[in-house]
Coordinates of C-alpha atoms and ligand atoms in Angstrom, one line a residue:
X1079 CA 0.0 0.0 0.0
X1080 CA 1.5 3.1 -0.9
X1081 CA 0.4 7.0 0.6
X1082 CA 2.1 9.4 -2.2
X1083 CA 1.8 12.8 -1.1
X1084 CA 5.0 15.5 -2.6
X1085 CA 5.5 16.6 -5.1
X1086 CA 8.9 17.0 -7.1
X1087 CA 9.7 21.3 -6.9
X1088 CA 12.9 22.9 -7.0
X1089 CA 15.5 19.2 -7.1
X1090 CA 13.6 17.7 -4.3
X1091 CA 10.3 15.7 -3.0
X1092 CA 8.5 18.0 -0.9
X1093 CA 4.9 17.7 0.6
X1094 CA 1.8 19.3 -1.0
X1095 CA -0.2 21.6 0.8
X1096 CA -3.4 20.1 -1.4
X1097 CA -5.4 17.9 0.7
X1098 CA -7.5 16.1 -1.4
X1099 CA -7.2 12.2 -0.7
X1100 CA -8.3 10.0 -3.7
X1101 CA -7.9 5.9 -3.7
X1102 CA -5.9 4.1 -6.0
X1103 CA -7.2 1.3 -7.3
X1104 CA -5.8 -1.8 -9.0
X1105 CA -8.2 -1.8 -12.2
X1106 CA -7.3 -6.0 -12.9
X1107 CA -8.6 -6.5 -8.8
X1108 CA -10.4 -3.3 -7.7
X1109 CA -8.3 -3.7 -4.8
X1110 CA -7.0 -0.3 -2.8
X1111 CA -3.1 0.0 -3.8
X1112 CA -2.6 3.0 -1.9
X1113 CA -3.6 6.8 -2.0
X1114 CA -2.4 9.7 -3.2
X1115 CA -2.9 13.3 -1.7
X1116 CA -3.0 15.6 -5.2
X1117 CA -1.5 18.9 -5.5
X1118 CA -3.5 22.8 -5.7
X1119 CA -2.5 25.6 -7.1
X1120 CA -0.3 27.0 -4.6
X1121 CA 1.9 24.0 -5.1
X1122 CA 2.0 24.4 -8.9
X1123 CA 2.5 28.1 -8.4
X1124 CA 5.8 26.9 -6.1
X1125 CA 6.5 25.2 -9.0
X1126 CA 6.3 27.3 -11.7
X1127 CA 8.4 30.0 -9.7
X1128 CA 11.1 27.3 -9.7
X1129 CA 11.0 26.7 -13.3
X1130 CA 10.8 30.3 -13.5
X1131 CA 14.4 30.7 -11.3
X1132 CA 16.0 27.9 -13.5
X1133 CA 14.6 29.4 -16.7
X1134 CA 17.3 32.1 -17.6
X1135 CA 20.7 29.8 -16.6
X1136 CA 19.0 26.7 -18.4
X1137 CA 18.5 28.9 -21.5
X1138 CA 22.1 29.6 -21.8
X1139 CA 23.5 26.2 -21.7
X1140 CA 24.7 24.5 -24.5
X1141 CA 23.8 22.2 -26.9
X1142 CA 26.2 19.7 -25.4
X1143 CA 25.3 20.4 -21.6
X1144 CA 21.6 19.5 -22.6
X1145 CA 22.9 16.2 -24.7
X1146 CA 24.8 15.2 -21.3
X1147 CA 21.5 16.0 -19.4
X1148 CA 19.6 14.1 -21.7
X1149 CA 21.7 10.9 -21.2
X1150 CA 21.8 11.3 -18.0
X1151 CA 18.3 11.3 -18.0
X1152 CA 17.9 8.4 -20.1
X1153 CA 20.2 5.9 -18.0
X1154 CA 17.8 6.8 -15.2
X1155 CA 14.9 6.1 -16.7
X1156 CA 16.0 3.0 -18.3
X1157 CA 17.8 2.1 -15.1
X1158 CA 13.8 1.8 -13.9
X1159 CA 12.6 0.3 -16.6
X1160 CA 11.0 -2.6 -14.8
X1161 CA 9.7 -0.8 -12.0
X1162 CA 7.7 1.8 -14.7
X1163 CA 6.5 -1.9 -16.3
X1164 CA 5.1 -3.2 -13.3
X1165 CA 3.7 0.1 -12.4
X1166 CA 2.2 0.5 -15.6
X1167 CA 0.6 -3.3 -15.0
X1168 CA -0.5 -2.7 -11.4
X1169 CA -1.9 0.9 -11.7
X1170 CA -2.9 0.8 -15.4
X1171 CA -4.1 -2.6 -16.1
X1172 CA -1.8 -2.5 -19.4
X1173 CA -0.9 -5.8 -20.6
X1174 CA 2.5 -7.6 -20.2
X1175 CA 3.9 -7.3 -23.6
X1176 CA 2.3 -3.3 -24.0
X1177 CA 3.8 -2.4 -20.7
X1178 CA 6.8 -3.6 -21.3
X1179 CA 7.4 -1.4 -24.8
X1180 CA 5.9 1.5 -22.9
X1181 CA 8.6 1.2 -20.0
X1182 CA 11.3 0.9 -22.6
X1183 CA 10.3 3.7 -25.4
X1184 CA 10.6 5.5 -21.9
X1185 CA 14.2 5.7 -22.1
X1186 CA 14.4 5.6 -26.1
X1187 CA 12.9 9.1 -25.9
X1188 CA 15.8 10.9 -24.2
X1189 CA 18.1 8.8 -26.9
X1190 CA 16.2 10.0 -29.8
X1191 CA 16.4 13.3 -28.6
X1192 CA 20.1 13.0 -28.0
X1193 CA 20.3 12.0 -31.8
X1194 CA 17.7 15.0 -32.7
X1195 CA 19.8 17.7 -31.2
X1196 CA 22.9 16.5 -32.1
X1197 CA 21.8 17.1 -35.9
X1198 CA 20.2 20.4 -35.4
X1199 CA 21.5 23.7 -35.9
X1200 CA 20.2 26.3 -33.8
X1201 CA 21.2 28.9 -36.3
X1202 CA 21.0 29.7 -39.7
X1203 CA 21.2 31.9 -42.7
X1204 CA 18.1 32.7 -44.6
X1205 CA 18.8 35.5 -47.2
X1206 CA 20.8 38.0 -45.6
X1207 CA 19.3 37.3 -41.9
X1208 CA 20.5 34.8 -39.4
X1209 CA 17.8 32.9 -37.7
X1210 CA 18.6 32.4 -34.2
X1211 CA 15.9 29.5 -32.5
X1212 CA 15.6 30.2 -29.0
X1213 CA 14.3 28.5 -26.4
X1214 CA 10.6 29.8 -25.8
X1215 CA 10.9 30.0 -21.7
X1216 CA 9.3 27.8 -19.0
X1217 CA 7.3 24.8 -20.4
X1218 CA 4.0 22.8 -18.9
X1219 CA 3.8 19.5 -20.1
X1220 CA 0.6 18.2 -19.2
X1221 CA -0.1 14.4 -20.1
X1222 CA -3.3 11.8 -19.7
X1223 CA -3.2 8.9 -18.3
X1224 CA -3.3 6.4 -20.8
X1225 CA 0.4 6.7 -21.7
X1226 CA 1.6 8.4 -18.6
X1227 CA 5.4 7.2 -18.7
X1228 CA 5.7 7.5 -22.6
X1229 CA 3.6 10.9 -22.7
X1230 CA 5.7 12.6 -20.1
X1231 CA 9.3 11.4 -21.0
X1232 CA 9.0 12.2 -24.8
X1233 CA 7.5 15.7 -23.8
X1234 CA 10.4 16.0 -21.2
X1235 CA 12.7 15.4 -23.9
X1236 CA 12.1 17.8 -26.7
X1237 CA 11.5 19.8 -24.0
X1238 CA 15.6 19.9 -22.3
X1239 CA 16.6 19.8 -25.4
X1240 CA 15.3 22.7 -26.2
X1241 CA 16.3 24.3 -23.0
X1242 CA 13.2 25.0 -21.2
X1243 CA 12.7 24.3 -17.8
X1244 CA 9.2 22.1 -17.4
X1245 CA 6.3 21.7 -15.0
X1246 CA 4.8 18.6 -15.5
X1247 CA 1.4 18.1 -14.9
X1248 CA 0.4 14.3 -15.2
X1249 CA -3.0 12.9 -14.6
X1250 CA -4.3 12.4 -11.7
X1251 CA -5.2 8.9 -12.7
X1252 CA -1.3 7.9 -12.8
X1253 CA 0.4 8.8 -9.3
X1254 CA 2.6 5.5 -9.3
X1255 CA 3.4 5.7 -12.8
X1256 CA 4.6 9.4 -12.2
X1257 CA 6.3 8.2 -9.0
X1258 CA 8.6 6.5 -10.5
X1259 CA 9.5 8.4 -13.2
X1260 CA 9.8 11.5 -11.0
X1261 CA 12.2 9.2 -9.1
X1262 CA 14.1 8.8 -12.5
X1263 CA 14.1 12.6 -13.2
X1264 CA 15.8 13.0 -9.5
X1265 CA 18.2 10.8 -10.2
X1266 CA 19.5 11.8 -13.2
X1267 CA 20.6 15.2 -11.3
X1268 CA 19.6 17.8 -13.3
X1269 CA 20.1 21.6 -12.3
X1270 CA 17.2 21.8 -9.1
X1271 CA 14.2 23.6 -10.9
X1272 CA 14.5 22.5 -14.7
X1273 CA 11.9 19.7 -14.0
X1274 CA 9.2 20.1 -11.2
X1275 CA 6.0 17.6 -10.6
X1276 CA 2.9 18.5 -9.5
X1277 CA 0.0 15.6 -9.9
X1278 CA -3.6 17.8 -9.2
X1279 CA -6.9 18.0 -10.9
X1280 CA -7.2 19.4 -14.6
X1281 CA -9.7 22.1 -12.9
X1282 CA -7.5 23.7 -10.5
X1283 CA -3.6 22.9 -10.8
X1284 CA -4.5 22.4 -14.8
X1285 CA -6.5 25.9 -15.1
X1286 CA -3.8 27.3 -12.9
X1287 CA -1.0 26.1 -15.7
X1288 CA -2.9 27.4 -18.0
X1289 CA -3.5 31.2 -17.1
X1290 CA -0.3 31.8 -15.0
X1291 CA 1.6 34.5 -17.1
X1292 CA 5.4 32.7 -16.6
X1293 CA 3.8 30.1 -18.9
X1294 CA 5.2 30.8 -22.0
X1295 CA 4.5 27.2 -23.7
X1296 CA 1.8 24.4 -23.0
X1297 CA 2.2 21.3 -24.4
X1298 CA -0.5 19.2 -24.0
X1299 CA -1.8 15.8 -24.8
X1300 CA -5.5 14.5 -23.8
X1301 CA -9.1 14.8 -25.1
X1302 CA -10.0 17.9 -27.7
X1303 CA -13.0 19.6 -25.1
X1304 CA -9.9 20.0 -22.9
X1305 CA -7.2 20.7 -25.3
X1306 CA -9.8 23.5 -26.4
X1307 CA -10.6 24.7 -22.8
X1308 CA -6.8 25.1 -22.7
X1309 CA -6.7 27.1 -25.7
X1310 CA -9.1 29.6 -24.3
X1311 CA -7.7 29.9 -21.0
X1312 CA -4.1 30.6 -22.5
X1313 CA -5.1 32.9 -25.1
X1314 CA -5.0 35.6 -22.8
X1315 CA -1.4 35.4 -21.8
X1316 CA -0.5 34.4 -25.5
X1317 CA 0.9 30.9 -24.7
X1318 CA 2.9 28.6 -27.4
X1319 CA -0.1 25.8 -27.2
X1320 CA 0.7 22.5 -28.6
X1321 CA -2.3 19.8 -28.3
X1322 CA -2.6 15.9 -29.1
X1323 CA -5.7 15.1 -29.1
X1324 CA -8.8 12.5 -29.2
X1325 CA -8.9 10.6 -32.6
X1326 CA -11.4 8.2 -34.4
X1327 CA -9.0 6.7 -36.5
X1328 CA -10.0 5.1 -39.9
X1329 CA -8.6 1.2 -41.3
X1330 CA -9.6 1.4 -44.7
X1331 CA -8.6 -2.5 -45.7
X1332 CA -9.0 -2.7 -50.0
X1333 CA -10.4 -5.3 -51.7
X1334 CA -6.8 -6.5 -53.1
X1335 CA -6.1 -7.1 -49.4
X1336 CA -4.7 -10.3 -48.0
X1337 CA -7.5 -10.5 -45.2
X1338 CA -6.1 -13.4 -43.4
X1339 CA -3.0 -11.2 -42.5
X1340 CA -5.1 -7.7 -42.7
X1341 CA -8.2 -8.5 -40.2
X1342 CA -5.9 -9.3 -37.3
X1343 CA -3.9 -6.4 -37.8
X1344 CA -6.7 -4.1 -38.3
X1345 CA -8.4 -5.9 -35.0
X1346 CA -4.8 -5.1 -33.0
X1347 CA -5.1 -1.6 -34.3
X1348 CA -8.3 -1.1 -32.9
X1349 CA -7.6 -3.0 -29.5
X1350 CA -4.1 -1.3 -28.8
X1351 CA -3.8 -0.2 -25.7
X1352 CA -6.7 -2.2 -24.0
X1353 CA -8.5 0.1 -26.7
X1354 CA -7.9 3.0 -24.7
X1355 CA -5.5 4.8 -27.4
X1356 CA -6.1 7.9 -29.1
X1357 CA -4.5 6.2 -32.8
X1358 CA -6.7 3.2 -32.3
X1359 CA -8.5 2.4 -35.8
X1360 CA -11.7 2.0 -34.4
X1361 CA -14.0 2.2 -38.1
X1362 CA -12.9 -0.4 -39.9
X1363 CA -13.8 0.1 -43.4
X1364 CA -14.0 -3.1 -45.6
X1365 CA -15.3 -4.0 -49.2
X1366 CA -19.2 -4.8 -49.2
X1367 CA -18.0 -7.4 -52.1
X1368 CA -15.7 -9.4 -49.1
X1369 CA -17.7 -9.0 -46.0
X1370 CA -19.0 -11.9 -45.3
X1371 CA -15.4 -13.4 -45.7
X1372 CA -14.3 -10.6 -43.0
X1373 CA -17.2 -11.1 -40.5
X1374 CA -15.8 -14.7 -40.5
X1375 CA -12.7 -13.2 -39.5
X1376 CA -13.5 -11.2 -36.9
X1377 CA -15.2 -14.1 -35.3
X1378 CA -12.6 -16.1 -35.1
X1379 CA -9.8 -13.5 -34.4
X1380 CA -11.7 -11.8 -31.5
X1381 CA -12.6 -15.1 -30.1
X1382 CA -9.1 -16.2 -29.9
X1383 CA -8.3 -12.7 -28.1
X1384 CA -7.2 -13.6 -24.0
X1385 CA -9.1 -10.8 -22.2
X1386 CA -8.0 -11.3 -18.3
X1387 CA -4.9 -10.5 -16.2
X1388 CA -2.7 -8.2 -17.3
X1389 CA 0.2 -10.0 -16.0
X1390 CA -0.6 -13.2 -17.9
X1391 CA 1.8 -13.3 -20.9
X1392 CA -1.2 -14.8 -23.2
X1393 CA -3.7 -11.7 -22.4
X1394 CA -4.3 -9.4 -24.9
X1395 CA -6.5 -7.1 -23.5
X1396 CA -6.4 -5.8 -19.7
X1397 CA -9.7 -4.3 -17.5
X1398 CA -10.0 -0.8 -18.9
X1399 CA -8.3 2.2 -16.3
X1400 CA -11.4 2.3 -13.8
X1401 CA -15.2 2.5 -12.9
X1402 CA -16.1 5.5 -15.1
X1403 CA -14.3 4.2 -18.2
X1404 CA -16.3 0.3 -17.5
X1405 CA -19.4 2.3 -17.1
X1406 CA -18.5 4.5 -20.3
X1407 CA -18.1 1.4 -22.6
X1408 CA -21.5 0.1 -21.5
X1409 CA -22.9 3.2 -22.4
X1410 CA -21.6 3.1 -25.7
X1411 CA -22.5 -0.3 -26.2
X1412 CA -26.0 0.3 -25.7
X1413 CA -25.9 3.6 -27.6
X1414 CA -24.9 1.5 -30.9
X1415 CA -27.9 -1.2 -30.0
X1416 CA -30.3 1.4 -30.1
X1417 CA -29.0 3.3 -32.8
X1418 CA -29.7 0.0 -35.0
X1419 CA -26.0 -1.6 -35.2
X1420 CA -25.5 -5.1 -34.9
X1421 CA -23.4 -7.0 -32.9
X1422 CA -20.6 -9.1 -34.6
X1423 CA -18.9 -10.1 -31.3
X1424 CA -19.0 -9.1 -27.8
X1425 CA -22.1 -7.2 -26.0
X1426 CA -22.3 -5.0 -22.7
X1427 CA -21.3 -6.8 -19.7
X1428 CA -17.7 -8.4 -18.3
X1429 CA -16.3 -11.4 -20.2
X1430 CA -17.9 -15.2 -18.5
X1431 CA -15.5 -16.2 -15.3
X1432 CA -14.3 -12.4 -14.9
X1433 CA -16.5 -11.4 -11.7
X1434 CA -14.1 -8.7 -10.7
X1435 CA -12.3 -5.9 -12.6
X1436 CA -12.9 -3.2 -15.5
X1437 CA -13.2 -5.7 -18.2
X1438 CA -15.2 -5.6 -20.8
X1439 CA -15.6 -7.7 -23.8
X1440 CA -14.1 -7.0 -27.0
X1441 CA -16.9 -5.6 -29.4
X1442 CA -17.5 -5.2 -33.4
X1443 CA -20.5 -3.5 -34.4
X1444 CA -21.4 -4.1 -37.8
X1445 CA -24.2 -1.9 -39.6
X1446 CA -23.0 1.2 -38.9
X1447 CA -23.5 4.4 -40.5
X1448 CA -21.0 6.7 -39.8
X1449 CA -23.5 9.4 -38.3
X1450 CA -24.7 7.2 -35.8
X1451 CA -22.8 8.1 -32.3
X1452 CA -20.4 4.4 -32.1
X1453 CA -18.6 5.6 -35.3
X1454 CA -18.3 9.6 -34.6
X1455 CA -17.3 10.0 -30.9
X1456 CA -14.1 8.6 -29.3
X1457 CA -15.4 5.4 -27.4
X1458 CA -12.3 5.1 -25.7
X1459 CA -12.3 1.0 -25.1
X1460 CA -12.0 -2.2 -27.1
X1461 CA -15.4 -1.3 -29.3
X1462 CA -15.2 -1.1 -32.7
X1463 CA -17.3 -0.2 -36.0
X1464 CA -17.3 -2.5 -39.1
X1465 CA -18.5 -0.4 -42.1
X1466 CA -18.9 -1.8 -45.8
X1467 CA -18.1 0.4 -48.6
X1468 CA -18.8 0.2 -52.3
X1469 CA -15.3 1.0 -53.8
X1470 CA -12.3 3.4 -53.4
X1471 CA -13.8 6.7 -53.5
X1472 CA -16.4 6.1 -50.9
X1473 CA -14.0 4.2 -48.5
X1474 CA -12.3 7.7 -48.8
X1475 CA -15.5 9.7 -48.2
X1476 CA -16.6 7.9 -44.9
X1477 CA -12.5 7.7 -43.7
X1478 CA -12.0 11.6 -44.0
X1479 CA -16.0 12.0 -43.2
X1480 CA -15.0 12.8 -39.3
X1481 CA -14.4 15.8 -37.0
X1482 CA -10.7 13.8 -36.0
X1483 CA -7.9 13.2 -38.1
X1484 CA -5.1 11.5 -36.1
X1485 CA -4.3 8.5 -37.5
X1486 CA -5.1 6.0 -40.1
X1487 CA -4.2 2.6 -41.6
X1488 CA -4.5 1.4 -44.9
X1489 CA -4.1 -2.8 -46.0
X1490 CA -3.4 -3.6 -49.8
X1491 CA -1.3 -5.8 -51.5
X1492 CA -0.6 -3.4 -53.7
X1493 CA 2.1 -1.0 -52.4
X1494 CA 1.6 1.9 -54.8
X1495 CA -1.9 1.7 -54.7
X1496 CA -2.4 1.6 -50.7
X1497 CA 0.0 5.0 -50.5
X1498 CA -2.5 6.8 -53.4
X1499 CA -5.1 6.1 -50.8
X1500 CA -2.9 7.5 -48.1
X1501 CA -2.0 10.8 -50.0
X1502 CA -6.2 11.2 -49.6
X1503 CA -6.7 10.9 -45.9
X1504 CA -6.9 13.8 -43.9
X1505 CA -4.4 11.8 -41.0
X1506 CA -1.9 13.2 -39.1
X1507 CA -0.3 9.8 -39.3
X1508 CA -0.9 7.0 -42.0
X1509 CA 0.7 3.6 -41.6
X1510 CA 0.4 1.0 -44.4
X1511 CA 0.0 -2.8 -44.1
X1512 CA 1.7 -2.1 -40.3
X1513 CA 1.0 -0.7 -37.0
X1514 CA 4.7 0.5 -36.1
X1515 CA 4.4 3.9 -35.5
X1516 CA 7.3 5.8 -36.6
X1517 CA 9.1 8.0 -33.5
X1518 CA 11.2 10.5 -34.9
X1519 CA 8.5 11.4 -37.5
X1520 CA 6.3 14.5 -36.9
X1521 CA 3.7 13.0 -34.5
X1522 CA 0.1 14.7 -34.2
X1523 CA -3.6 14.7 -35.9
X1524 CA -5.2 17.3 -38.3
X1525 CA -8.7 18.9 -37.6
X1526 CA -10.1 18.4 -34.3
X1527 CA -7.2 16.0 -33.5
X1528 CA -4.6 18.5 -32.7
X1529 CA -2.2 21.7 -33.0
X1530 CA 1.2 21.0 -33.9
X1531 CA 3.5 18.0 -33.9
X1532 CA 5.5 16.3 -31.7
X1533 CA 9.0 13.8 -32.0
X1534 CA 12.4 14.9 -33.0
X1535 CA 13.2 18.0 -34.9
X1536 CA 9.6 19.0 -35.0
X1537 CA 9.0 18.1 -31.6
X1538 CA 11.8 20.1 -30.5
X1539 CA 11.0 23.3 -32.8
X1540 CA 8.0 23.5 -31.1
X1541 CA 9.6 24.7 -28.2
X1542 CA 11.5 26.8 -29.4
X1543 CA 10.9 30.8 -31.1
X1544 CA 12.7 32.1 -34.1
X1545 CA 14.6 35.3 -33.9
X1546 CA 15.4 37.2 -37.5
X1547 CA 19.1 39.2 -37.1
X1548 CA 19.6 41.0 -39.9
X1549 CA 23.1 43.3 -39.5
X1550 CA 24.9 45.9 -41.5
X1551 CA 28.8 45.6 -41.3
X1552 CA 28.0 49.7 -40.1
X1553 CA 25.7 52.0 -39.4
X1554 CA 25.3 53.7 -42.3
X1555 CA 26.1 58.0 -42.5
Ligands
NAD1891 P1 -8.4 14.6 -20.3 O1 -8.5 15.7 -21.4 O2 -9.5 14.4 -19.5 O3 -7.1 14.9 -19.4 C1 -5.8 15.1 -19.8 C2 -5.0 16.0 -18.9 O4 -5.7 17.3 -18.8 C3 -5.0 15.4 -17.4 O5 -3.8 15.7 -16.9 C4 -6.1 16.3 -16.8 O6 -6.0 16.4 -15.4 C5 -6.0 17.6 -17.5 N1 -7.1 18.5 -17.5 C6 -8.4 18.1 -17.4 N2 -9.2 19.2 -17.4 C7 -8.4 20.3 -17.5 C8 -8.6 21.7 -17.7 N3 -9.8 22.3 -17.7 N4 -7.5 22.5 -17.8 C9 -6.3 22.0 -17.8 N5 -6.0 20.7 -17.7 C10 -7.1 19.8 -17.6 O7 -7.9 13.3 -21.1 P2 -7.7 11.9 -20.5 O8 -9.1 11.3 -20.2 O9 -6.7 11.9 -19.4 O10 -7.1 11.1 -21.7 C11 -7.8 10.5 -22.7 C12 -7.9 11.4 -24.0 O11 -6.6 11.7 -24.4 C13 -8.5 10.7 -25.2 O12 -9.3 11.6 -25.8 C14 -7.3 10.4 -26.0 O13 -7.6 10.2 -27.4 C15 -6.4 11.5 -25.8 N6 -5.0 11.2 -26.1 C16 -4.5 11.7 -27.2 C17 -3.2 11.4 -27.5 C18 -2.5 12.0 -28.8 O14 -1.3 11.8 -28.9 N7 -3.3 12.6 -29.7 C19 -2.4 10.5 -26.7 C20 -3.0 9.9 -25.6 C21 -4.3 10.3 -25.3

């Protein structure tokens, strides 16, 4: 049982003067695993005026001080790589094999940064001016919780090397998680005041972040009524606002597909992450001419899928965060029933011999249309749309017909063919015949899915500002 109640301000755990008390609760068990005490907004105020104190001396290091900080960093992080696994299992519910990628791209981050800066060139010559980038000032990096240890370390990242000092401002959902890598952060020994913790509720310590004027950069990833409420709120003190955002994500699978290899995939797509993933393909768009062949497929696929403890090797797919997402997925379930969608696989409830934990089963509607609530909103869990179209042009239509544009897959055997369709999605991301994301590659959704990118050296450009020198050799007569 653990009671976590500092936060990390100024190089060192100190106590927060919040005294809100909320359980923590083992999603797998619904067993207590401890408490944590979250953070107000005098605490993030304490430590913003850190970061605010560290701000002017960070700025001026150098590109090599910040690679040496960044290694440091990343030996720390990888040096807990097991511990940010299991916390990832206990406190998250994410499956073995997930959690244990999430606990190592941990420490990849800092290395890819590493690689990022060392390439950049913080000046340059454009006509006759130099362009100086600078680092924009004091940074709040503000994360959900279904990628807490990934979310906050690749943010951290482009953020140092950069140079600006950080709040970070994880969710409240994560406080193990966060332990541990605020643990890491203090290890590595950076100068007290470049990185400060705070773990508080969006409304306060989040609203807080977002209005204080020593701000100058938020960049934050969550859902888009938030990542819009942020917008507002720092409008007013101009901030540099980068948001990653909710997604519906389209797999448009082409006739010429190999469906044997293309179904599971798609089906992995749309379960990643326990379904709780913001790039899950969750409308998967097949020809009307092969679905029978790809109902079949689904059938068998998602009946083979090991839905149970997270630490069990064989499981796929883990309980779902808490309470509120379990009762979420129900509602969505029974929103797509009575919409007139038809059930493939799955229905509300938990899986048979699962009495206890978040789980739910893995659902496919089929007979969607894609104005019916299952196939607009983020669901946010492993329930996905199946939706036959009549050829290319209308698989297009319904895959761009969306207010989100993060991510999308496309399956074809044909190469050429799959990547014309690509060049047509309004996607932040596209991935073809895969569902390896790319990590140095500009990382972020178009329309409602986000502002900005993040990832190497467009990650790090966006915290930084531009300054235009243009000289004369001497003042002229
Ligand atoms: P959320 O928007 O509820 O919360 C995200 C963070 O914002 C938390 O730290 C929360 O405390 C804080 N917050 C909440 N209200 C706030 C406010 N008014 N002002 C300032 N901060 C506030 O999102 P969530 O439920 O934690 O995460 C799930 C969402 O995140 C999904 O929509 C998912 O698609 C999205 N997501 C997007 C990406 C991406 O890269 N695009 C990645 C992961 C998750």
């Amino acid at each position: 049982m653990r009671h976590l109640s500092q936060a990390y301000i100024d190089g060192a755990f100190v106590p927060v003067q919040g005294s809100e008390v909320v359980d923590i609760i083992n999603p797998a068990t619904e067993g207590l695993i401890g408490t944590v005490t979250l953070g107000n907004r005098d605490d993030v105020r304490r430590a913003i005026d850190a970061a605010e104190r560290a701000q002017p001396a960070f700025a001026r290091t150098t590109k090599q001080e910040r690679i040496d900080m960044l290694r440091h960093l990343q030996a720390a992080v990888l040096a807990r790589t097991d511990e940010i696994r299991e916390a990832t299992i206990e406190e998250y519910g994410g499956p073995l094999s997930r959690s244990q990628w999430v606990s190592e791209y941990a420490s990849q981050c800092f290395a890819n940064a590493v690689k990022t800066l060392e390439a950049y060139d913080f000046t340059r010559q454009v006509g006759e001016a130099t362009v100086v980038m600078e680092p924009v000032g004091v940074a709040a990096l503000m994360t959900p919780w279904n990628s807490t240890a990934g979310s906050i370390c690749s943010k951290l990242a482009s953020a140092i090397a950069a140079g600006c000092a950080c709040v970070v401002k994880p969710s409240e959902l994560s406080p193990i998680q966060t332990q541990v890598i605020a643990q890491a952060i203090h290890d590595a020994g950076l100068p007290p005041g470049v990185v400060n913790i705070v773990i508080g509720r969006g409304a306060d310590v989040g609203n807080e972040i977002s209005i204080h004027p020593a701000i100058a950069k938020i960049s934050f990833t969550g859902s888009t009524p938030t990542g819009k409420a942020i917008l507002r709120a720092g409008a007013e003190t101009m901030k540099r606002v980068s948001l990653a955002l909710t997604g519906k994500s389209a797999t448009i699978v082409l006739e010429d597909a190999d469906l044997a290899k293309a179904i599971p995939l798609a089906l992995s797509a749309g379960f990643l992450n326990n379904g709780q993933a913001c790039i899950a393909g969750t409308r998967i768009l097949v020809p009307r001419a092969r679905l029978a062949e790809v109902v079949e497929l689904v059938k068998t696929t998602v009946g083979g899928l090991k839905v149970g403890d997270p630490r069990d090797p064989a499981t796929v797919i883990g309980p779902l965060v808490n309470q509120a997402q379990y009762d979420r997925i129900q509602h969505f379930i029974r929103a797509g029933l009575k919409e007139g969608a038809t059930l493939v696989v799955g229905s509300e409830g938990r899986p048979e011999k699962l009495v206890r934990g978040y789980f739910v089963k893995p659902t496919v509607f089929i007979n969607v249309r894609n104005d019916m609530q299952i196939a607009r909103e983020e669901i946010f869990g492993p329930v996905l749309c199946l939706m036959a179209y009549e050829d290319e042009e209308e698989a297009v239509r319904i895959a761009n017909d969306s207010a989100y544009g993060l991510q999308a897959y496309v399956f074809s055997s044909d190469l050429k063919r799959a990547q014309r369709v690509a060049a047509r999605l309004e996607a932040g991301g596209v991935l073809i015949n895969a569902i390896r994301p790319a990590l140095t590659a500009p990382f972020g959704g178009f329309k409602q899915s986000g502002l900005g990118r993040e990832y190497g050296v467009f990650g790090l450009e966006a915290f930084l500002e531009a300054k235009t020198i243009v000289s004369a050799s001497a003042v002229a007569a």
